[in-house]
CSV table of C-alpha atoms and ligand atoms in Angstrom, one decimal:
chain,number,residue,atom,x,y,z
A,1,UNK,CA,-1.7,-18.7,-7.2
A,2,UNK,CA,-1.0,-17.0,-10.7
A,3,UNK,CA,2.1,-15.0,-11.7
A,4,UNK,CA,-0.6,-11.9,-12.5
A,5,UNK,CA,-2.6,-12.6,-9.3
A,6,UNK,CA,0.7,-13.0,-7.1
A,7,UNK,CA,2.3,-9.5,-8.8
A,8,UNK,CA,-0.2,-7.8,-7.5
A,9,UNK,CA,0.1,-8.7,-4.0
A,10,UNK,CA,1.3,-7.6,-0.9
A,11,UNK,CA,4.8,-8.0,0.2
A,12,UNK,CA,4.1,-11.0,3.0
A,13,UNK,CA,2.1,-12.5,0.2
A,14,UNK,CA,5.2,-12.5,-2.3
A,15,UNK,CA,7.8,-13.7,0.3
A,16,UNK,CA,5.8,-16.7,0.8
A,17,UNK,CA,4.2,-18.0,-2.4
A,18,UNK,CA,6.2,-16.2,-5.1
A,19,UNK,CA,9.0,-18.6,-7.1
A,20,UNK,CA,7.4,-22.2,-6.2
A,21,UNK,CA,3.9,-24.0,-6.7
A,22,UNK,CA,2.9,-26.5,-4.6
A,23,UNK,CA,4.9,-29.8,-5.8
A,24,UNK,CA,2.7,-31.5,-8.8
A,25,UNK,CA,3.6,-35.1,-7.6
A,26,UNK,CA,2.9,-34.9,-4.0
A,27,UNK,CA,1.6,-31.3,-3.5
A,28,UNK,CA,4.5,-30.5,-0.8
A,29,UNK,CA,3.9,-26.8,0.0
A,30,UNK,CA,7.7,-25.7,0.4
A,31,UNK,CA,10.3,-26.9,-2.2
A,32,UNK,CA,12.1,-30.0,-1.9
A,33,UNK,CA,15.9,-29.8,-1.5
A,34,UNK,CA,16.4,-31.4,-4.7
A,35,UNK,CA,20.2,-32.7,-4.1
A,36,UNK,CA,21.0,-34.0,-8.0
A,37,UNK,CA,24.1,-32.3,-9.3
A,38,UNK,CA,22.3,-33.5,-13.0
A,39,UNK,CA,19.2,-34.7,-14.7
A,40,UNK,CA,18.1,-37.6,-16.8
A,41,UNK,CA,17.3,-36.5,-20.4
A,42,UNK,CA,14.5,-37.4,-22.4
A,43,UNK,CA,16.7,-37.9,-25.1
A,44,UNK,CA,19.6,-36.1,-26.0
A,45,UNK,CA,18.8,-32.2,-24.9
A,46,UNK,CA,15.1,-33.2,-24.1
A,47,UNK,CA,15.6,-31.4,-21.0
A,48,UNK,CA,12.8,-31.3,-18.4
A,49,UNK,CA,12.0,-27.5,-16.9
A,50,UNK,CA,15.3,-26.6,-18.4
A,51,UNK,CA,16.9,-28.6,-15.8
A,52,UNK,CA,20.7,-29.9,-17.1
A,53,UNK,CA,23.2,-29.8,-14.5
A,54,UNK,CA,22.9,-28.0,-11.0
A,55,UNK,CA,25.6,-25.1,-11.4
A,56,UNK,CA,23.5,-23.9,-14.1
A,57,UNK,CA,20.2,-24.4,-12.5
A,58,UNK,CA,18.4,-26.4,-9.8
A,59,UNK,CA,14.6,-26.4,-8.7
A,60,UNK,CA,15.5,-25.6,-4.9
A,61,UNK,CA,17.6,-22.6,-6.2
A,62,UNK,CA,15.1,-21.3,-8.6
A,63,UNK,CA,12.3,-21.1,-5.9
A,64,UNK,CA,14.3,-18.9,-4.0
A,65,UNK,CA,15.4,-16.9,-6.8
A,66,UNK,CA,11.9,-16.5,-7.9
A,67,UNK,CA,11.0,-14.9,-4.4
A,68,UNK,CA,13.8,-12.9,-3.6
A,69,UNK,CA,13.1,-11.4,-7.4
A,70,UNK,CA,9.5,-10.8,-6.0
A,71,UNK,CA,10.4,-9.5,-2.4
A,72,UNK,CA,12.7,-6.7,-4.6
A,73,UNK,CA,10.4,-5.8,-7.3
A,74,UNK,CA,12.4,-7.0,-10.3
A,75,UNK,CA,12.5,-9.5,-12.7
A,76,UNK,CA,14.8,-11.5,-12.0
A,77,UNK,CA,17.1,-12.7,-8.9
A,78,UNK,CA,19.8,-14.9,-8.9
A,79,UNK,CA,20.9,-16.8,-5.4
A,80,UNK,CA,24.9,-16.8,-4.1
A,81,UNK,CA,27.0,-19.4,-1.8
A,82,UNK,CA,27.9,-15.9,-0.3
A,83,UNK,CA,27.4,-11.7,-0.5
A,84,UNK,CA,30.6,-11.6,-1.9
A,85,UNK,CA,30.3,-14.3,-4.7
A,86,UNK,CA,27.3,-12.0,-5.5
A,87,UNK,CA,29.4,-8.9,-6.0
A,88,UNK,CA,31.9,-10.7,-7.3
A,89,UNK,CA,29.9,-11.8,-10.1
A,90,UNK,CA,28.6,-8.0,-10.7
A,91,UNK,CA,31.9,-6.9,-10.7
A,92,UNK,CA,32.8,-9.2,-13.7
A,93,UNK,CA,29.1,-9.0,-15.5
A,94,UNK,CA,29.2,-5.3,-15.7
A,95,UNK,CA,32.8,-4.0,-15.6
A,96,UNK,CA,35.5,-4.7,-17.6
A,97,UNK,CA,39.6,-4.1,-16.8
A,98,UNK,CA,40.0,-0.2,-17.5
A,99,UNK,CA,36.7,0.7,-16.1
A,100,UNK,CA,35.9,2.8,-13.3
A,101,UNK,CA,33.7,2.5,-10.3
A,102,UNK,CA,33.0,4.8,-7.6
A,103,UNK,CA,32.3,3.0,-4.3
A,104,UNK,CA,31.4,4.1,-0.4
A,105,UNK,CA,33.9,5.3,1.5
A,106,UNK,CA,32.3,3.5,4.2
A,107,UNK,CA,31.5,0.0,2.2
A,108,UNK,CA,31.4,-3.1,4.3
A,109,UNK,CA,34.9,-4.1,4.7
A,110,UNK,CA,34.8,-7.8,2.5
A,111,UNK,CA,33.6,-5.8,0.1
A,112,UNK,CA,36.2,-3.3,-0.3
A,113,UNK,CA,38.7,-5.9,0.2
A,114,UNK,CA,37.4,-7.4,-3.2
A,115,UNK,CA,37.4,-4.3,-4.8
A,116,UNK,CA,41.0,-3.5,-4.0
A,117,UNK,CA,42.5,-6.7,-3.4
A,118,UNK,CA,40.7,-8.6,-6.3
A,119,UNK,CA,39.2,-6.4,-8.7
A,120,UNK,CA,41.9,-3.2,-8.4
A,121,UNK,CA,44.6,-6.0,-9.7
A,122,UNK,CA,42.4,-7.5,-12.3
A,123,UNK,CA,42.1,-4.0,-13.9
A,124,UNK,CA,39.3,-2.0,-12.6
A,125,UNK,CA,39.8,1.7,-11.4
A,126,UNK,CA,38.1,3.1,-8.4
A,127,UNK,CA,37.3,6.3,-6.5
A,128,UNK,CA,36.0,6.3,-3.1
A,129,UNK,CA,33.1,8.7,-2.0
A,130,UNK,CA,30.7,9.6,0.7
A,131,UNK,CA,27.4,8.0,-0.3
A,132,UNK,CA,25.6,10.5,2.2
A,133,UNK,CA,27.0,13.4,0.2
A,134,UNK,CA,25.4,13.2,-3.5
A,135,UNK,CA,28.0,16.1,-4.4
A,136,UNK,CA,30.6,13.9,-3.5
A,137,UNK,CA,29.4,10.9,-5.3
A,138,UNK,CA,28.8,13.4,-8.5
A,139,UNK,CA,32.4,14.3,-8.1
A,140,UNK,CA,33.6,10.9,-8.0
A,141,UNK,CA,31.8,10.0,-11.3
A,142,UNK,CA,33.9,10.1,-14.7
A,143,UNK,CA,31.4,10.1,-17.3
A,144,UNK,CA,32.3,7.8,-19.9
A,145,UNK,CA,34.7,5.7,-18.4
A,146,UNK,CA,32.6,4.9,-14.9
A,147,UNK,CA,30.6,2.0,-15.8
A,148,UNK,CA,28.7,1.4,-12.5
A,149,UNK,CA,27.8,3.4,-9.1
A,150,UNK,CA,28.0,1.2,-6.0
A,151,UNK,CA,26.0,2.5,-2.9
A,152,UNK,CA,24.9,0.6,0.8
A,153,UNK,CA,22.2,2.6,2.6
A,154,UNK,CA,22.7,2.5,5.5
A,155,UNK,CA,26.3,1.6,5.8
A,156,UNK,CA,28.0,0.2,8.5
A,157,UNK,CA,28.6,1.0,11.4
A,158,UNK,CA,27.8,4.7,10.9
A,159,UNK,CA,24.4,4.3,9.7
A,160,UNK,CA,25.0,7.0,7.0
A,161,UNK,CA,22.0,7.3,4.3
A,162,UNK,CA,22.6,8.0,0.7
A,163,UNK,CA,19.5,9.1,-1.5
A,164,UNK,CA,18.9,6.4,-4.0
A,165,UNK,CA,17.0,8.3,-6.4
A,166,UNK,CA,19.7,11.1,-6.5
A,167,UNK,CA,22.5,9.1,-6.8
A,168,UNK,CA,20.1,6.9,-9.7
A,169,UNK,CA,19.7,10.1,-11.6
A,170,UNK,CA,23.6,11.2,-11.2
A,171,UNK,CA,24.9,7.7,-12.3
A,172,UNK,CA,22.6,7.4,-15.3
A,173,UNK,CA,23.3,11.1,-16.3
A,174,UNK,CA,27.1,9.6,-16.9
A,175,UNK,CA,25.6,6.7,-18.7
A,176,UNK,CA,26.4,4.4,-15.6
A,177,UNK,CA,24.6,1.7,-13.5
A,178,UNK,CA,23.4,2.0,-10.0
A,179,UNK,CA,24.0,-1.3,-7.7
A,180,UNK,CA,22.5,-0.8,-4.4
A,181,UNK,CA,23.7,-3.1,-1.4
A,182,UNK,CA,20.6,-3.6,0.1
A,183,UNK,CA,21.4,-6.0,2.8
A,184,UNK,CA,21.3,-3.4,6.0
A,185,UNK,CA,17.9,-2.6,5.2
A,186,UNK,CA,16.2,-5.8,3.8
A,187,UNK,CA,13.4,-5.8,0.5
A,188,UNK,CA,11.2,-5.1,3.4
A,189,UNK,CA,11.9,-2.1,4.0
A,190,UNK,CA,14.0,-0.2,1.2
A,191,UNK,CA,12.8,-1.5,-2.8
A,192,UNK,CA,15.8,0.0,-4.7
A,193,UNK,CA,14.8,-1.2,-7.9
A,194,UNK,CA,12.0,0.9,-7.3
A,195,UNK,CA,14.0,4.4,-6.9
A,196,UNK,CA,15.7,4.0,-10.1
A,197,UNK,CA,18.9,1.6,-9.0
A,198,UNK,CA,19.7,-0.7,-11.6
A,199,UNK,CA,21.4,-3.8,-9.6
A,200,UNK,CA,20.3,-5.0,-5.9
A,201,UNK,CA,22.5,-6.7,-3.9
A,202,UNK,CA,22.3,-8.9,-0.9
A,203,UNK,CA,24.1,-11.0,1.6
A,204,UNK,CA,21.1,-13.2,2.3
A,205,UNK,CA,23.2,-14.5,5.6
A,206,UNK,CA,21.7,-11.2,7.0
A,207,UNK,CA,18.4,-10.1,7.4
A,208,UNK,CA,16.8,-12.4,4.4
A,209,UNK,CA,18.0,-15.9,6.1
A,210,UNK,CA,17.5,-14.1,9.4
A,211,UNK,CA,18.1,-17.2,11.6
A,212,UNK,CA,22.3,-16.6,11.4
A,213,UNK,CA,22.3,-20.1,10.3
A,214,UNK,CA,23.5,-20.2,6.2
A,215,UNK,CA,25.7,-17.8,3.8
A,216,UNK,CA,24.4,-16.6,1.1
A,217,UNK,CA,24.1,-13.7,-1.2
A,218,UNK,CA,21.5,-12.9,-4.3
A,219,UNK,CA,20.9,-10.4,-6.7
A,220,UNK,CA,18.2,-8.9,-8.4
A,221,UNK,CA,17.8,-6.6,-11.6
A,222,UNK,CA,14.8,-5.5,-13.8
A,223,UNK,CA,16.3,-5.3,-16.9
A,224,UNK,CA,16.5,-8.7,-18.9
A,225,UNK,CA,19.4,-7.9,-20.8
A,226,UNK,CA,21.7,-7.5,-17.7
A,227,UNK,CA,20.2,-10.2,-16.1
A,228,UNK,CA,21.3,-12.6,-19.2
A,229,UNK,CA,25.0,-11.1,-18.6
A,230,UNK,CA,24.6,-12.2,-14.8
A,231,UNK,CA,23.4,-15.3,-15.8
A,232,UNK,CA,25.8,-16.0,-17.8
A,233,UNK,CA,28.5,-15.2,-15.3
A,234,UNK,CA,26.7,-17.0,-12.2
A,235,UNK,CA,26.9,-20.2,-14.3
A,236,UNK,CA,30.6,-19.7,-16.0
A,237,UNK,CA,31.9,-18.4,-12.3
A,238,UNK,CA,29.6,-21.3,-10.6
A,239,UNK,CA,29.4,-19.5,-6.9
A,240,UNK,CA,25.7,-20.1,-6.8
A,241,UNK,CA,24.1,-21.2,-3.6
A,242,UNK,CA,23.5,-25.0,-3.0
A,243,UNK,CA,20.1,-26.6,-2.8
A,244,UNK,CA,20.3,-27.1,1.0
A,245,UNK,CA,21.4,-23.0,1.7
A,246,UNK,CA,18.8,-22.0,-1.0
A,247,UNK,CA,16.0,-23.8,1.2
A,248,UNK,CA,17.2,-22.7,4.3
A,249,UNK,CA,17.5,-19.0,3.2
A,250,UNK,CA,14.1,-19.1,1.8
A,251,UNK,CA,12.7,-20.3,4.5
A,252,UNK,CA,14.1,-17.2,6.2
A,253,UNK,CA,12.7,-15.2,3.5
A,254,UNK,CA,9.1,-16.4,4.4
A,255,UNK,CA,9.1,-14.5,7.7
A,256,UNK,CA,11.3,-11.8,7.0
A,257,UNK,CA,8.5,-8.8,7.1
A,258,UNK,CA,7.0,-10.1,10.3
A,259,UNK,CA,10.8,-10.6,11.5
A,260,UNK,CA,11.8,-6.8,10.4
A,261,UNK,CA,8.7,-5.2,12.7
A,262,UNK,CA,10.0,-6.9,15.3
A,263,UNK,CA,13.5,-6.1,14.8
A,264,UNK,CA,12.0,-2.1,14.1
A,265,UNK,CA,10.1,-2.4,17.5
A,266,UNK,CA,12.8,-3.3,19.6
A,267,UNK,CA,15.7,-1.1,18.1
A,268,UNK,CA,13.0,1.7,18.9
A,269,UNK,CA,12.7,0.9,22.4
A,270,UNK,CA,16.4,0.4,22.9
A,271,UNK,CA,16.9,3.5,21.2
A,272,UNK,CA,14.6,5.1,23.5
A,273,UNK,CA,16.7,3.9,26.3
A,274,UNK,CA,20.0,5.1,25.2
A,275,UNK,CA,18.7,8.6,24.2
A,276,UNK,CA,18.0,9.1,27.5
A,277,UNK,CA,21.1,7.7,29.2
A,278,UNK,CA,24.0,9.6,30.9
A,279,UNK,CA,26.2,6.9,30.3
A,280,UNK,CA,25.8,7.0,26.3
A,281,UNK,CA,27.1,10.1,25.0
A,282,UNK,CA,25.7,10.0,21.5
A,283,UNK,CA,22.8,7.5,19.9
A,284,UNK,CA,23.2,6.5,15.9
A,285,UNK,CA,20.0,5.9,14.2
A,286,UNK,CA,18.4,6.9,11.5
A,287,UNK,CA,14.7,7.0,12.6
A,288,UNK,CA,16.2,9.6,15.3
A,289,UNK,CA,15.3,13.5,14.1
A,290,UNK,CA,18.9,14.5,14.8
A,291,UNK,CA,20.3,11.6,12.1
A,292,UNK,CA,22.0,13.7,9.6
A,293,UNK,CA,20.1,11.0,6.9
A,294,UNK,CA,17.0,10.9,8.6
A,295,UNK,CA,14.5,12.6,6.0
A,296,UNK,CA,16.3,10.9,3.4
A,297,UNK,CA,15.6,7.7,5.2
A,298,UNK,CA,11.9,8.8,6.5
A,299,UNK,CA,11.4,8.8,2.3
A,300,UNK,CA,13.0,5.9,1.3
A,301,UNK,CA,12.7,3.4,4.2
A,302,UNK,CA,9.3,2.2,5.3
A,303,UNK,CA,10.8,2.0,8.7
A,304,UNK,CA,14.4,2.5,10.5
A,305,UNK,CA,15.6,-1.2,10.8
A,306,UNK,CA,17.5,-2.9,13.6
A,307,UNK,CA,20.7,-1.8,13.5
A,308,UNK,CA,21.8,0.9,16.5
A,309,UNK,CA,25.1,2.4,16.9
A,310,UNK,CA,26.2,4.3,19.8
A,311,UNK,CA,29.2,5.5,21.6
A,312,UNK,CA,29.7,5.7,25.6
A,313,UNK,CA,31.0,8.4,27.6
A,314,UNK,CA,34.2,6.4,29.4
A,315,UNK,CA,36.0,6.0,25.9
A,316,UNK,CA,37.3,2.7,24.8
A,317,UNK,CA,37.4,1.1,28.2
A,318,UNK,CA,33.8,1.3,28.7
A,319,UNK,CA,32.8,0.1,25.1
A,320,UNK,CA,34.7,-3.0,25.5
A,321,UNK,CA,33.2,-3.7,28.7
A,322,UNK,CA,29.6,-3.0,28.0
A,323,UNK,CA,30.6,-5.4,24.9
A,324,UNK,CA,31.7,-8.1,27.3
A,325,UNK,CA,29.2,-7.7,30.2
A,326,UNK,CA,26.0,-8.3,28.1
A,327,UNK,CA,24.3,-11.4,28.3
A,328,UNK,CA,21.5,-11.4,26.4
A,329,UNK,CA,23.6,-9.4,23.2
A,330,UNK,CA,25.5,-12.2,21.9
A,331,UNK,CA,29.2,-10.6,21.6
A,332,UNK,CA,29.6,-11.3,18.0
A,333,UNK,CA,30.1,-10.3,14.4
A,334,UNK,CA,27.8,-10.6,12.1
A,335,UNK,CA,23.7,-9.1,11.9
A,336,UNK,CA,20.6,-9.4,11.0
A,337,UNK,CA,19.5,-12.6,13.1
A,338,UNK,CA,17.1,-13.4,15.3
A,339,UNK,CA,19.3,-13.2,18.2
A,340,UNK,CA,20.7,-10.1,19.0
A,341,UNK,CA,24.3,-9.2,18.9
A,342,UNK,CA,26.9,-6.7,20.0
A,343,UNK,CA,30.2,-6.0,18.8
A,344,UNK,CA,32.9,-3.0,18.5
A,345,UNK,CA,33.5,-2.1,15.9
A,346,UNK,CA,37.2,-0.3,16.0
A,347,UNK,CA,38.7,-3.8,17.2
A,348,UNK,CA,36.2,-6.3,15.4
A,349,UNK,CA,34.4,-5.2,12.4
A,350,UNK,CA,36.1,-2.8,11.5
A,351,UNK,CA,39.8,-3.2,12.9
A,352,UNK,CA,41.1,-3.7,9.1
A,353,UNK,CA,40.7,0.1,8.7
A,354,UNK,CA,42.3,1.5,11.8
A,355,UNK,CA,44.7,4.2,10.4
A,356,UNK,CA,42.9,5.0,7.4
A,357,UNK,CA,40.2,6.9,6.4
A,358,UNK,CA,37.8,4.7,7.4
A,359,UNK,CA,38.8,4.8,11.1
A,360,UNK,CA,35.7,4.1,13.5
A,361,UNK,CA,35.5,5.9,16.7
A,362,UNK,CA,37.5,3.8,19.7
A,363,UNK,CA,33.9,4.4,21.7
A,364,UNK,CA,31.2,3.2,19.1
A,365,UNK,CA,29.2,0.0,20.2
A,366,UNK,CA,27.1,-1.4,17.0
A,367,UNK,CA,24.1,-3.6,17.9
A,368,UNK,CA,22.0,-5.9,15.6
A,369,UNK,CA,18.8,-5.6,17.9
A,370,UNK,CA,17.0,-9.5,17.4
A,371,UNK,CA,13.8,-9.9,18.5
A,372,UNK,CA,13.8,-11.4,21.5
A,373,UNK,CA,11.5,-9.6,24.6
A,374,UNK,CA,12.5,-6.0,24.2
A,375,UNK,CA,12.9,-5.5,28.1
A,376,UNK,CA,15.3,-8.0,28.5
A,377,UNK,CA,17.5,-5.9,26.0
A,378,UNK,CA,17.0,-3.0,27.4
A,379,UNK,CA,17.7,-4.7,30.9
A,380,UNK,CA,21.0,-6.1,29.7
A,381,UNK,CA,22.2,-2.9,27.6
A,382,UNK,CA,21.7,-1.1,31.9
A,383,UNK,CA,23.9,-4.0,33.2
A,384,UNK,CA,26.3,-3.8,30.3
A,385,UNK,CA,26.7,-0.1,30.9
A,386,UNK,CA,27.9,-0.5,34.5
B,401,LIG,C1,27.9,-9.4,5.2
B,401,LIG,C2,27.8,-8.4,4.2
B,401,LIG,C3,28.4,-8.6,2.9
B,401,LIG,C4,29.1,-9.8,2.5
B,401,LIG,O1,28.3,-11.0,2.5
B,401,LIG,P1,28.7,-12.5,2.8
B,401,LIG,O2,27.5,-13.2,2.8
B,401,LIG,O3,29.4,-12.4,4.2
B,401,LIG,O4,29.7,-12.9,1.8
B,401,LIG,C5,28.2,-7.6,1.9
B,401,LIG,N1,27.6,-6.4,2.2
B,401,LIG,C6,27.1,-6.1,3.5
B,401,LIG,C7,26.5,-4.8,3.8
B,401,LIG,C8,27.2,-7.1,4.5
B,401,LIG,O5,26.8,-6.8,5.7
């Protein structure tokens, strides 16, 4: 398949043919795990394919970062042992000590632990805001010294939407970036690049690996001028992704549209059950009418993903045992697997934050619905609720 014919195709089409031909010695259709940490010359910097030494480059890497760059839209995508050696890297490609960066007040907790553990003492300067709240993120934004905007949608365990192409236009009003965590809602069904966001970044060990089987992160930019300056960092930080994670997350990658319907279908149904359940005092989901994000999302999203939050009417007690009791909900942390998993998030997740701001309810249950037969979740959610 060409680059021009596989551009123009479908999303399926790009997860699983975009970044790799089959093999010209042996015609293998997936790419080998090509485990050389260098690469004979043919003669001194006769490099073949650009291949030198395998923190800067290696063939099982670049399939993947070839896809992923596909799956997003952009033109380039560069693949992570983790999320946070991902953010890590955009943190240090596009910010230097003095700058300022305005951040969710919500952000995934490993990710505000870098920003205020790691990158608060290395110099940057940030300001927390609601990404739901576009005012609040304008707010937040000191033109001329913020360098980039930093937004999940949806954000976790709240679910909260922010409005990409606002918060693109805000940020590049003030002659700042836009990096959009994408990893909730998966390229499949949220294309940031596409709104206006300058930076995409993923844990792959989520939704995009989907099998809860490897770390990983990646990002993705359109640009080619900040993609050389994450380049450069990716190889003079080194966390890149090893050739046996790449393969294994790009394997994931294959599926992941057929995997995300599945995951849509069932967090429907369960949502559908726990709407109309006297035990659940209050449903979080963004495909619901009554999510404070949902025509945001409805514009944004092609569908609502498969991540459901909701809080039970007996108070702590209750959420910890409906955590406990299920069977088929894998009590763990974690998402975006094919196995689906429960958690709460006040003593799990989330219990870095208890006392601050960032508090979670004592009540909320957060699910990563899998996609295993959706009547046996909804069966075990009944028996979980007591
Ligand atoms: C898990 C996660 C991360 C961190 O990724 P790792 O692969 O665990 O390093 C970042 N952002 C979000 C939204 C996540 O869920």
């Amino acid at each position: 398949m060409t680059q021009e014919h596989r551009n123009k195709s479908g999303f399926e089409t790009r997860a699983i043919h975009a970044g790799y031909e089959p093999d010209p010695t042996t015609g293998a259709v997936n790419p080998p795990i090509v485990a050389s940490s260098t690469y004979k010359q043919d003669g001194v910097g006769g490099l073949r394919g650009g291949y030198e030494y395998s923190r800067s480059a290696n063939p099982t890497r670049t399939a993947l970062e070839g896809a992923i760059a596909a799956v997003e839209e952009g033109e380039r995508g560069f693949a992570f042992a983790s999320g946070l050696a991902a953010e890590d890297t955009i943190l240090r490609s596009l910010m230097k000590p003095g700058d300022h960066l305005v951040f969710p007040d919500d952000a995934y907790g490993g990710t505000y632990r870098l920003v205020d553990k790691v990158a608060r003492p290395w110099g940057l300067d940030y300001t927390p805001a609601a990404v739901h709240d576009a005012a609040a993120v304008a707010e937040a934004i000191q033109p001329g010294r913020t360098k980039l905007v930093w937004v999940e949608t949806p954000t976790n365990p709240l679910l909260n939407i922010g409005d990409i192409a606002a918060i693109a236009n805000l940020a590049h009003a003030a002659g700042a970036l836009l990096v959009v965590d994408n990893t909730f809602a998966s390229p499949y069904l949220q294309q940031p690049l596409t709104l206006g966001a300058d930076v995409v970044v993923h844990s792959t060990t989520k939704y995009v690996g989907g099998h809860s089987d490897v770390v990983g992160g990646a990002v993705v930019v359109r640009d080619l001028e900040l993609a050389d300056r994450i380049a450069f960092h990716q190889n003079a930080i080194g966390g890149v992704a090893g050739p046996f994670d790449a393969f294994l997350t790009h394997r994931g990658l294959k599926t992941l549209g057929v995997r995300m319907d599945r995951h849509c279908d069932n967090a429907e149904r369960v949502v559908d059950f726990l709407v109309n359940d006297s035990r659940v005092a209050e449903v979080i989901y963004p495909g619901l009418e009554s999510h404070p994000g949902h025509a945001v999302a409805s514009r944004q999203m092609k569908r609502y993903g498969g991540m459901v939050s909701f809080r039970v009417t007996g108070g702590e007690a209750q959420a910890l045992a409906v955590c406990e009791r299920a069977e088929v909900f894998t009590l763990g942390e974690s998402l975006g697997g094919v196995e689906s998993l429960i958690e709460h998030p006040g003593r799990m997740t989330h219990a870095s934050v208890a006392g601050t701001d960032l508090e979670v309810p004592a009540d909320l249950i957060r699910l990563s619905v899998g996609i295993e037969t959706a009547d046996d979740l909804v069966a075990d959610l009944d028996r979980a609720l007591g």
